mmCIF file of C-alpha atoms in Angstrom:
data_model
loop_
_atom_site.group_PDB
_atom_site.id
_atom_site.type_symbol
_atom_site.label_atom_id
_atom_site.label_comp_id
_atom_site.label_asym_id
_atom_site.label_seq_id
_atom_site.Cartn_x
_atom_site.Cartn_y
_atom_site.Cartn_z
ATOM 1 C CA MET V 1 325.988 133.978 39.671
ATOM 2 C CA SER V 2 325.611 136.053 36.470
ATOM 3 C CA VAL V 3 323.446 138.527 34.983
ATOM 4 C CA ARG V 4 322.698 138.790 31.247
ATOM 5 C CA GLN V 5 321.641 141.693 29.074
ATOM 6 C CA SER V 6 320.630 141.213 25.482
ATOM 7 C CA GLY V 7 321.814 137.679 25.609
ATOM 8 C CA GLU V 8 325.397 138.462 26.573
ATOM 9 C CA PRO V 9 326.701 137.486 29.890
ATOM 10 C CA VAL V 10 328.360 140.478 31.861
ATOM 11 C CA SER V 11 330.062 140.746 35.192
ATOM 12 C CA ALA V 12 328.395 139.067 38.535
ATOM 13 C CA ALA V 13 325.249 140.619 39.737
ATOM 14 C CA VAL V 14 327.603 142.383 42.451
ATOM 15 C CA PRO V 15 328.911 145.086 40.165
ATOM 16 C CA VAL V 16 332.448 146.313 40.679
ATOM 17 C CA PRO V 17 332.718 149.940 40.263
ATOM 18 C CA ALA V 18 335.198 151.596 38.104
ATOM 19 C CA ARG V 19 337.393 153.693 40.454
ATOM 20 C CA GLY V 20 337.997 154.594 43.966
ATOM 21 C CA PRO V 21 339.360 152.293 46.697
ATOM 22 C CA SER V 22 336.263 152.091 48.704
ATOM 23 C CA SER V 23 334.128 151.477 45.678
ATOM 24 C CA GLN V 24 336.051 148.181 45.126
ATOM 25 C CA ARG V 25 334.117 146.498 47.957
ATOM 26 C CA PRO V 26 331.506 143.961 46.634
ATOM 27 C CA LEU V 27 327.925 145.022 46.884
ATOM 28 C CA PRO V 28 327.159 142.452 49.776
ATOM 29 C CA VAL V 29 329.827 144.005 51.883
ATOM 30 C CA LEU V 30 328.722 147.489 51.272
ATOM 31 C CA LEU V 31 325.108 146.560 51.994
ATOM 32 C CA GLY V 32 326.262 145.006 55.398
ATOM 33 C CA GLN V 33 327.989 148.048 56.248
ATOM 34 C CA VAL V 34 325.144 150.436 55.519
ATOM 35 C CA THR V 35 322.841 147.968 57.377
ATOM 36 C CA TRP V 36 324.882 148.262 60.356
ATOM 37 C CA LEU V 37 325.032 152.192 60.034
ATOM 38 C CA SER V 38 321.255 152.555 59.577
ATOM 39 C CA LEU V 39 320.652 150.098 62.622
ATOM 40 C CA ALA V 40 323.125 152.170 64.845
ATOM 41 C CA VAL V 41 321.111 155.519 64.088
ATOM 42 C CA VAL V 42 317.939 153.937 64.835
ATOM 43 C CA THR V 43 318.933 152.420 68.080
ATOM 44 C CA LEU V 44 320.484 155.779 68.996
ATOM 45 C CA ALA V 45 317.210 157.474 68.270
ATOM 46 C CA VAL V 46 315.028 154.976 70.285
ATOM 47 C CA ALA V 47 317.489 155.319 73.352
ATOM 48 C CA VAL V 48 317.414 159.213 73.160
ATOM 49 C CA TYR V 49 313.569 159.260 73.290
ATOM 50 C CA LEU V 50 313.432 156.802 75.895
ATOM 51 C CA ALA V 51 316.232 158.712 77.977
ATOM 52 C CA VAL V 52 314.959 162.394 77.398
ATOM 53 C CA PRO V 53 311.817 162.921 79.498
ATOM 54 C CA THR V 54 310.466 165.859 77.247
ATOM 55 C CA LEU V 55 310.666 163.370 74.328
ATOM 56 C CA ARG V 56 309.569 160.414 75.952
ATOM 57 C CA GLY V 57 306.087 161.978 76.229
ATOM 58 C CA GLY V 58 305.586 161.511 72.530
ATOM 59 C CA HIS V 59 306.909 164.962 71.415
ATOM 60 C CA ASP V 60 307.099 165.079 67.605
ATOM 61 C CA LEU V 61 309.812 166.553 65.535
ATOM 62 C CA PRO V 62 308.293 167.953 62.440
ATOM 63 C CA GLU V 63 311.739 169.693 61.628
ATOM 64 C CA LEU V 64 313.348 166.376 61.582
ATOM 65 C CA ALA V 65 310.918 164.945 58.953
ATOM 66 C CA VAL V 66 311.414 168.216 56.851
ATOM 67 C CA LEU V 67 315.107 167.702 56.907
ATOM 68 C CA ALA V 68 314.872 163.946 56.022
ATOM 69 C CA LEU V 69 312.870 165.039 52.759
ATOM 70 C CA LEU V 70 315.528 167.453 51.733
ATOM 71 C CA PHE V 71 318.455 164.980 52.243
ATOM 72 C CA GLY V 72 316.395 161.964 51.614
ATOM 73 C CA THR V 73 314.173 162.501 48.410
ATOM 74 C CA PRO V 74 317.081 162.835 45.962
ATOM 75 C CA HIS V 75 317.619 159.163 46.277
ATOM 76 C CA GLY V 76 314.958 158.763 43.818
ATOM 77 C CA THR V 77 317.162 160.260 41.317
ATOM 78 C CA VAL V 78 319.430 157.141 41.233
ATOM 79 C CA ASP V 79 316.613 155.486 39.367
ATOM 80 C CA HIS V 80 317.264 157.528 36.170
ATOM 81 C CA LEU V 81 320.722 156.148 36.105
ATOM 82 C CA LEU V 82 319.868 152.542 36.235
ATOM 83 C CA PRO V 83 319.447 150.265 33.175
ATOM 84 C CA GLN V 84 315.801 150.061 33.481
ATOM 85 C CA SER V 85 314.596 146.439 32.814
ATOM 86 C CA GLY V 86 317.927 146.047 31.018
ATOM 87 C CA GLU V 87 317.100 148.470 28.406
ATOM 88 C CA GLY V 88 320.020 150.794 29.344
ATOM 89 C CA PRO V 89 319.766 154.675 28.894
ATOM 90 C CA LEU V 90 315.942 155.372 28.195
ATOM 91 C CA HIS V 91 315.172 156.690 24.717
ATOM 92 C CA GLY V 92 312.595 156.567 22.004
ATOM 93 C CA ARG V 93 309.672 153.801 22.720
ATOM 94 C CA ALA V 94 311.401 152.945 25.930
ATOM 95 C CA LEU V 95 311.161 156.309 27.298
ATOM 96 C CA VAL V 96 307.652 156.743 26.182
ATOM 97 C CA ARG V 97 306.760 153.188 27.497
ATOM 98 C CA THR V 98 308.304 154.056 30.994
ATOM 99 C CA VAL V 99 306.693 157.730 31.167
ATOM 100 C CA GLY V 100 303.377 156.356 30.378
ATOM 101 C CA LEU V 101 303.514 153.567 32.983
ATOM 102 C CA HIS V 102 304.580 156.159 35.481
ATOM 103 C CA LEU V 103 301.800 158.682 34.457
ATOM 104 C CA ALA V 104 299.265 155.837 34.594
ATOM 105 C CA GLY V 105 300.121 155.048 38.120
ATOM 106 C CA VAL V 106 299.727 158.826 39.132
ATOM 107 C CA ALA V 107 296.533 159.073 37.084
ATOM 108 C CA VAL V 108 295.036 156.019 39.210
ATOM 109 C CA ILE V 109 295.332 157.805 42.450
ATOM 110 C CA THR V 110 294.312 161.216 41.046
ATOM 111 C CA ALA V 111 291.283 159.620 39.858
ATOM 112 C CA ALA V 112 290.608 157.845 43.206
ATOM 113 C CA THR V 113 291.237 161.443 45.005
ATOM 114 C CA LEU V 114 288.769 163.043 42.723
ATOM 115 C CA VAL V 115 286.005 160.215 43.631
ATOM 116 C CA MET V 116 287.116 160.290 47.477
ATOM 117 C CA PRO V 117 290.189 161.627 49.064
ATOM 118 C CA VAL V 118 290.320 159.163 51.610
ATOM 119 C CA ILE V 119 290.993 156.264 48.923
ATOM 120 C CA GLY V 120 293.672 158.509 47.238
ATOM 121 C CA LEU V 121 295.573 158.898 50.440
ATOM 122 C CA GLY V 122 294.824 155.340 51.267
ATOM 123 C CA LEU V 123 296.545 154.352 48.093
ATOM 124 C CA VAL V 124 299.574 156.710 48.636
ATOM 125 C CA ILE V 125 300.213 155.017 52.033
ATOM 126 C CA ALA V 126 300.071 151.399 50.533
ATOM 127 C CA VAL V 127 302.231 152.281 47.688
ATOM 128 C CA SER V 128 304.648 153.586 50.246
ATOM 129 C CA ALA V 129 304.456 150.383 52.202
ATOM 130 C CA VAL V 130 305.244 148.194 49.122
ATOM 131 C CA HIS V 131 308.269 150.208 48.391
ATOM 132 C CA PHE V 132 309.697 150.400 51.782
ATOM 133 C CA GLY V 133 309.192 146.828 52.208
ATOM 134 C CA SER V 134 310.317 145.526 48.958
ATOM 135 C CA SER V 135 313.431 147.700 48.895
ATOM 136 C CA ASP V 136 314.445 146.267 52.258
ATOM 137 C CA ALA V 137 313.452 142.803 51.480
ATOM 138 C CA ALA V 138 315.560 143.137 48.316
ATOM 139 C CA LEU V 139 318.494 144.452 50.081
ATOM 140 C CA ALA V 140 318.451 141.896 52.684
ATOM 141 C CA ARG V 141 318.826 139.007 49.920
ATOM 142 C CA GLU V 142 321.536 141.032 48.073
ATOM 143 C CA ARG V 143 323.299 141.331 51.292
ATOM 144 C CA ARG V 144 323.784 137.594 51.182
ATOM 145 C CA GLY V 145 324.658 137.763 47.529
ATOM 146 C CA LEU V 146 321.121 136.505 46.287
ATOM 147 C CA PRO V 147 319.046 138.053 43.388
ATOM 148 C CA PRO V 148 316.476 140.691 44.726
ATOM 149 C CA ARG V 149 313.363 138.562 45.295
ATOM 150 C CA TRP V 150 310.912 138.933 48.194
ATOM 151 C CA GLY V 151 307.568 137.713 49.567
ATOM 152 C CA THR V 152 304.532 139.111 50.700
ATOM 153 C CA VAL V 153 305.296 138.456 54.653
ATOM 154 C CA ALA V 154 308.765 139.953 54.272
ATOM 155 C CA VAL V 155 307.443 143.057 52.382
ATOM 156 C CA LEU V 156 304.852 143.695 55.089
ATOM 157 C CA ALA V 157 307.117 143.054 57.929
ATOM 158 C CA TYR V 158 309.642 145.622 56.627
ATOM 159 C CA GLY V 159 307.144 148.173 55.256
ATOM 160 C CA GLY V 160 304.273 148.029 57.417
ATOM 161 C CA PRO V 161 305.812 149.312 60.677
ATOM 162 C CA LEU V 162 306.292 152.888 59.205
ATOM 163 C CA ALA V 163 303.228 152.933 57.048
ATOM 164 C CA PHE V 164 300.620 151.282 59.326
ATOM 165 C CA VAL V 165 301.851 150.479 62.773
ATOM 166 C CA SER V 166 303.195 154.043 63.378
ATOM 167 C CA PHE V 167 299.802 155.541 62.529
ATOM 168 C CA ALA V 168 297.894 152.996 64.865
ATOM 169 C CA ARG V 169 300.160 153.599 67.605
ATOM 170 C CA TRP V 170 299.930 157.383 67.571
ATOM 171 C CA PRO V 171 296.205 158.350 66.656
ATOM 172 C CA GLU V 172 296.202 161.900 67.865
ATOM 173 C CA HIS V 173 299.482 162.791 66.007
ATOM 174 C CA VAL V 174 297.970 161.210 62.969
ATOM 175 C CA ARG V 175 294.801 163.045 63.385
ATOM 176 C CA ARG V 176 296.462 166.354 63.557
ATOM 177 C CA LEU V 177 298.626 165.507 60.514
ATOM 178 C CA PHE V 178 295.741 164.286 58.473
ATOM 179 C CA GLU V 179 293.472 167.168 59.428
ATOM 180 C CA VAL V 180 295.625 169.394 57.569
ATOM 181 C CA ILE V 181 294.720 167.617 54.391
ATOM 182 C CA SER V 182 290.855 167.039 55.212
ATOM 183 C CA PRO V 183 288.790 167.105 58.025
ATOM 184 C CA GLY V 184 287.547 163.760 59.226
ATOM 185 C CA LEU V 185 290.232 162.025 57.184
ATOM 186 C CA ALA V 186 292.013 160.483 60.086
ATOM 187 C CA ARG V 187 288.443 159.071 61.242
ATOM 188 C CA GLU V 188 287.760 157.559 57.846
ATOM 189 C CA LEU V 189 291.385 155.839 57.794
ATOM 190 C CA ARG V 190 291.383 154.647 61.212
ATOM 191 C CA GLY V 191 289.594 151.199 60.572
ATOM 192 C CA PRO V 192 291.811 150.245 57.458
ATOM 193 C CA ILE V 193 295.019 151.266 59.133
ATOM 194 C CA LEU V 194 294.104 149.158 62.441
ATOM 195 C CA VAL V 195 293.471 146.055 60.031
ATOM 196 C CA ALA V 196 296.672 146.656 58.189
ATOM 197 C CA ALA V 197 298.621 147.426 61.479
ATOM 198 C CA ALA V 198 297.345 143.941 62.794
ATOM 199 C CA ALA V 199 298.408 142.262 59.590
ATOM 200 C CA THR V 200 301.859 144.010 59.933
ATOM 201 C CA LEU V 201 302.392 142.469 63.501
ATOM 202 C CA VAL V 202 301.419 139.035 62.382
ATOM 203 C CA ALA V 203 303.823 139.429 59.401
ATOM 204 C CA VAL V 204 306.521 140.752 61.708
ATOM 205 C CA CYS V 205 306.181 137.718 64.147
ATOM 206 C CA LEU V 206 306.179 135.138 61.050
ATOM 207 C CA PHE V 207 309.403 136.885 59.515
ATOM 208 C CA VAL V 208 311.383 136.923 62.970
ATOM 209 C CA VAL V 209 310.511 133.369 63.738
ATOM 210 C CA GLY V 210 311.353 132.233 60.138
ATOM 211 C CA ALA V 211 314.571 134.397 60.271
ATOM 212 C CA VAL V 212 315.803 133.053 63.478
ATOM 213 C CA ARG V 213 315.084 129.387 62.346
ATOM 214 C CA ARG V 214 317.311 130.111 59.263
ATOM 215 C CA ARG V 215 319.861 131.880 61.528
ATOM 216 C CA GLN V 216 319.527 135.068 59.580
ATOM 217 C CA TRP V 217 319.918 137.164 62.705
ATOM 218 C CA LEU V 218 320.490 140.368 61.146
ATOM 219 C CA ASP V 219 317.030 140.297 59.191
ATOM 220 C CA ALA V 220 315.410 139.558 62.710
ATOM 221 C CA VAL V 221 317.155 142.412 64.310
ATOM 222 C CA GLU V 222 316.281 144.819 61.499
ATOM 223 C CA VAL V 223 312.677 144.237 61.834
ATOM 224 C CA SER V 224 312.498 144.332 65.366
ATOM 225 C CA ALA V 225 314.473 147.747 65.190
ATOM 226 C CA LEU V 226 311.865 149.159 62.873
ATOM 227 C CA LEU V 227 308.977 148.239 65.170
ATOM 228 C CA ALA V 228 310.735 149.497 68.179
ATOM 229 C CA LEU V 229 311.322 152.743 66.462
ATOM 230 C CA VAL V 230 307.578 153.295 65.392
ATOM 231 C CA LEU V 231 306.578 152.274 69.048
ATOM 232 C CA VAL V 232 308.761 154.763 70.651
ATOM 233 C CA LEU V 233 309.104 157.765 68.200
ATOM 234 C CA PRO V 234 305.881 159.610 67.041
ATOM 235 C CA PRO V 235 305.224 159.468 63.410
ATOM 236 C CA LEU V 236 307.061 162.502 61.999
ATOM 237 C CA ALA V 237 310.042 161.909 64.188
ATOM 238 C CA ALA V 238 309.961 158.197 63.299
ATOM 239 C CA PHE V 239 309.669 159.051 59.632
ATOM 240 C CA GLY V 240 312.623 161.547 59.784
ATOM 241 C CA VAL V 241 315.047 159.026 61.073
ATOM 242 C CA TYR V 242 313.878 156.307 58.936
ATOM 243 C CA PHE V 243 313.627 157.891 55.676
ATOM 244 C CA ALA V 244 317.153 159.743 55.846
ATOM 245 C CA ALA V 245 319.271 157.391 57.693
ATOM 246 C CA TRP V 246 317.657 154.011 56.685
ATOM 247 C CA HIS V 247 315.531 153.817 53.458
ATOM 248 C CA SER V 248 317.370 156.679 51.309
ATOM 249 C CA LEU V 249 320.720 155.631 52.748
ATOM 250 C CA ARG V 250 320.402 152.037 51.931
ATOM 251 C CA GLN V 251 318.818 152.874 48.626
ATOM 252 C CA TYR V 252 321.641 155.132 47.472
ATOM 253 C CA VAL V 253 324.218 152.410 48.142
ATOM 254 C CA ARG V 254 322.203 149.543 46.821
ATOM 255 C CA LEU V 255 321.203 151.192 43.535
ATOM 256 C CA TYR V 256 324.083 153.395 43.055
ATOM 257 C CA ALA V 257 326.299 150.414 43.061
ATOM 258 C CA ASP V 258 324.419 148.654 40.326
ATOM 259 C CA ALA V 259 324.266 151.794 38.226
ATOM 260 C CA ARG V 260 328.103 152.023 38.607
ATOM 261 C CA GLY V 261 328.262 148.532 37.081
ATOM 262 C CA THR V 262 326.333 149.493 33.862
ATOM 263 C CA PRO V 263 328.099 149.987 30.515
ATOM 264 C CA SER V 264 328.229 153.823 31.045
ATOM 265 C CA PRO V 265 329.550 154.272 34.547
ATOM 266 C CA PHE V 266 329.257 157.746 36.005
ATOM 267 C CA THR V 267 331.126 159.278 38.934
ATOM 268 C CA ALA V 268 330.228 160.457 42.370
ATOM 269 C CA ALA V 269 330.253 163.795 40.940
ATOM 270 C CA ASP V 270 327.483 162.863 38.433
ATOM 271 C CA LEU V 271 325.447 161.610 41.359
ATOM 272 C CA VAL V 272 326.127 164.961 43.560
ATOM 273 C CA ARG V 273 324.727 166.990 40.307
ATOM 274 C CA THR V 274 321.661 164.806 39.858
ATOM 275 C CA MET V 275 320.867 164.945 43.817
ATOM 276 C CA ALA V 276 321.519 168.725 43.842
ATOM 277 C CA VAL V 277 318.644 169.215 41.061
ATOM 278 C CA ALA V 278 316.488 166.878 42.864
ATOM 279 C CA THR V 279 317.054 168.694 46.271
ATOM 280 C CA ALA V 280 315.993 171.890 44.535
ATOM 281 C CA ALA V 281 312.981 170.301 43.004
ATOM 282 C CA THR V 282 312.029 168.875 46.434
ATOM 283 C CA VAL V 283 312.208 172.596 47.774
ATOM 284 C CA VAL V 284 309.978 173.845 45.088
ATOM 285 C CA LEU V 285 307.369 170.850 45.650
ATOM 286 C CA GLY V 286 307.513 171.547 49.184
ATOM 287 C CA ALA V 287 306.822 175.253 48.540
ATOM 288 C CA VAL V 288 303.875 174.348 46.129
ATOM 289 C CA ALA V 289 302.317 172.113 48.875
ATOM 290 C CA VAL V 290 302.521 175.040 51.396
ATOM 291 C CA VAL V 291 300.722 177.339 49.056
ATOM 292 C CA LEU V 292 297.990 174.604 48.333
ATOM 293 C CA LEU V 293 297.543 174.105 51.963
ATOM 294 C CA ARG V 294 297.084 177.847 52.499
ATOM 295 C CA ALA V 295 295.147 178.485 49.445
ATOM 296 C CA LYS V 296 292.170 180.738 49.994
ATOM 297 C CA SER V 297 290.104 179.514 47.369
ATOM 298 C CA GLU V 298 287.938 176.414 48.484
ATOM 299 C CA ALA V 299 288.845 174.331 45.286
ATOM 300 C CA LEU V 300 291.175 174.560 42.124
ATOM 301 C CA LEU V 301 290.021 172.692 39.217
ATOM 302 C CA HIS V 302 287.462 170.995 41.521
ATOM 303 C CA PHE V 303 290.145 169.856 43.916
ATOM 304 C CA GLY V 304 290.671 171.155 47.291
ATOM 305 C CA PRO V 305 294.144 172.110 48.657
ATOM 306 C CA GLY V 306 294.335 168.868 50.462
ATOM 307 C CA ASP V 307 293.319 166.817 47.534
ATOM 308 C CA TRP V 308 296.068 168.582 45.512
ATOM 309 C CA LEU V 309 298.658 167.663 48.088
ATOM 310 C CA ILE V 310 297.602 163.890 47.783
ATOM 311 C CA VAL V 311 298.256 164.096 44.103
ATOM 312 C CA LEU V 312 301.654 165.756 44.678
ATOM 313 C CA LEU V 313 302.630 162.914 47.158
ATOM 314 C CA ALA V 314 301.515 160.452 44.439
ATOM 315 C CA ALA V 315 303.626 162.051 41.621
ATOM 316 C CA VAL V 316 306.751 161.983 43.930
ATOM 317 C CA ILE V 317 306.179 158.383 45.136
ATOM 318 C CA VAL V 318 304.530 156.398 42.353
ATOM 319 C CA PRO V 319 307.056 156.789 39.470
ATOM 320 C CA HIS V 320 310.124 156.080 41.796
ATOM 321 C CA THR V 321 308.159 153.023 43.267
ATOM 322 C CA ILE V 322 307.481 151.534 39.763
ATOM 323 C CA ALA V 323 311.006 152.254 38.626
ATOM 324 C CA VAL V 324 312.667 150.338 41.515
ATOM 325 C CA LEU V 325 310.405 147.311 41.361
ATOM 326 C CA ARG V 326 310.920 147.115 37.408
ATOM 327 C CA TYR V 327 314.594 147.147 37.952
ATOM 328 C CA ASP V 328 314.498 144.484 40.794
ATOM 329 C CA ARG V 329 311.973 142.232 38.771
ATOM 330 C CA TRP V 330 314.401 142.408 35.879
ATOM 331 C CA LYS V 331 317.577 141.828 37.722
ATOM 332 C CA ALA V 332 316.135 139.014 39.592
ATOM 333 C CA ALA V 333 314.872 137.339 36.440
ATOM 334 C CA HIS V 334 318.356 137.718 34.993
ATOM 335 C CA THR V 335 320.286 136.639 37.941
ATOM 336 C CA SER V 336 320.877 133.031 39.454
ATOM 337 C CA ASP V 337 321.034 131.961 42.713
ATOM 338 C CA ILE V 338 324.414 131.131 44.378
#
């Protein structure tokens, strides 16, 4: 299995980092280890919620979601260390093209929010589902030493539980959460979310049956664990556990390993510095969100506080999603199956 950049063969698609004893493990081994770690955390969270009476009634933990954002959001900084679409470090036209693509994605959601906030938020949720699902589906294949390709069923089975089933399972929690953004928003989104949740459950069933038939037991266990997480834990608590101990952790390992295999490898210290800056930026963005929600003025540049919060979410999620999808698409196109 080989990957080609600029017509020249390079090392296997499983990059071997430059230094450190633990970093010499092949990517499939690292991904297998992080998979079991995230599964253990999710299983523990579900067990605790089922065992503790005060939590079993659907008690949400917003503090957990805040901590997850602080520790999890910096995983997006790894995107900037990847050879995006095989171009290496971005500069010149490549930089303009990439930034323009990111801004276009944010502009679409901003325009949708201007027309109708429910469409803007719906797009943010849909983009999140695609990102969560495609990332996990890509990881599952790379865990077996295969290129990061995926299908619609796999993306929905992995990404739909957090984005759709959780909201359908806990309508009152979602109502309180969405009402902060805009009154009536939860009611307007209820129908589309129920449809998406139903489609997700069908996708989960198809995916699990297919995985069992192929004897891909870990894939079946993963999707089942995600479904159990959102059925037992309320949205904010489930998101906190998932974002910090599942999605972010896996993306760190998957993309960091690839970035270490580029012609210009970087050290763990480089990653820590990048993450520190991103964490600080997360705190600033969080403060901006709080200010917007507490704004006394009814609108700012014709946008209410809730509208600006949707745009803020889009500005954080869309570029990261585009970057990872582009990289995975390029990597899959330049990698041969075993």
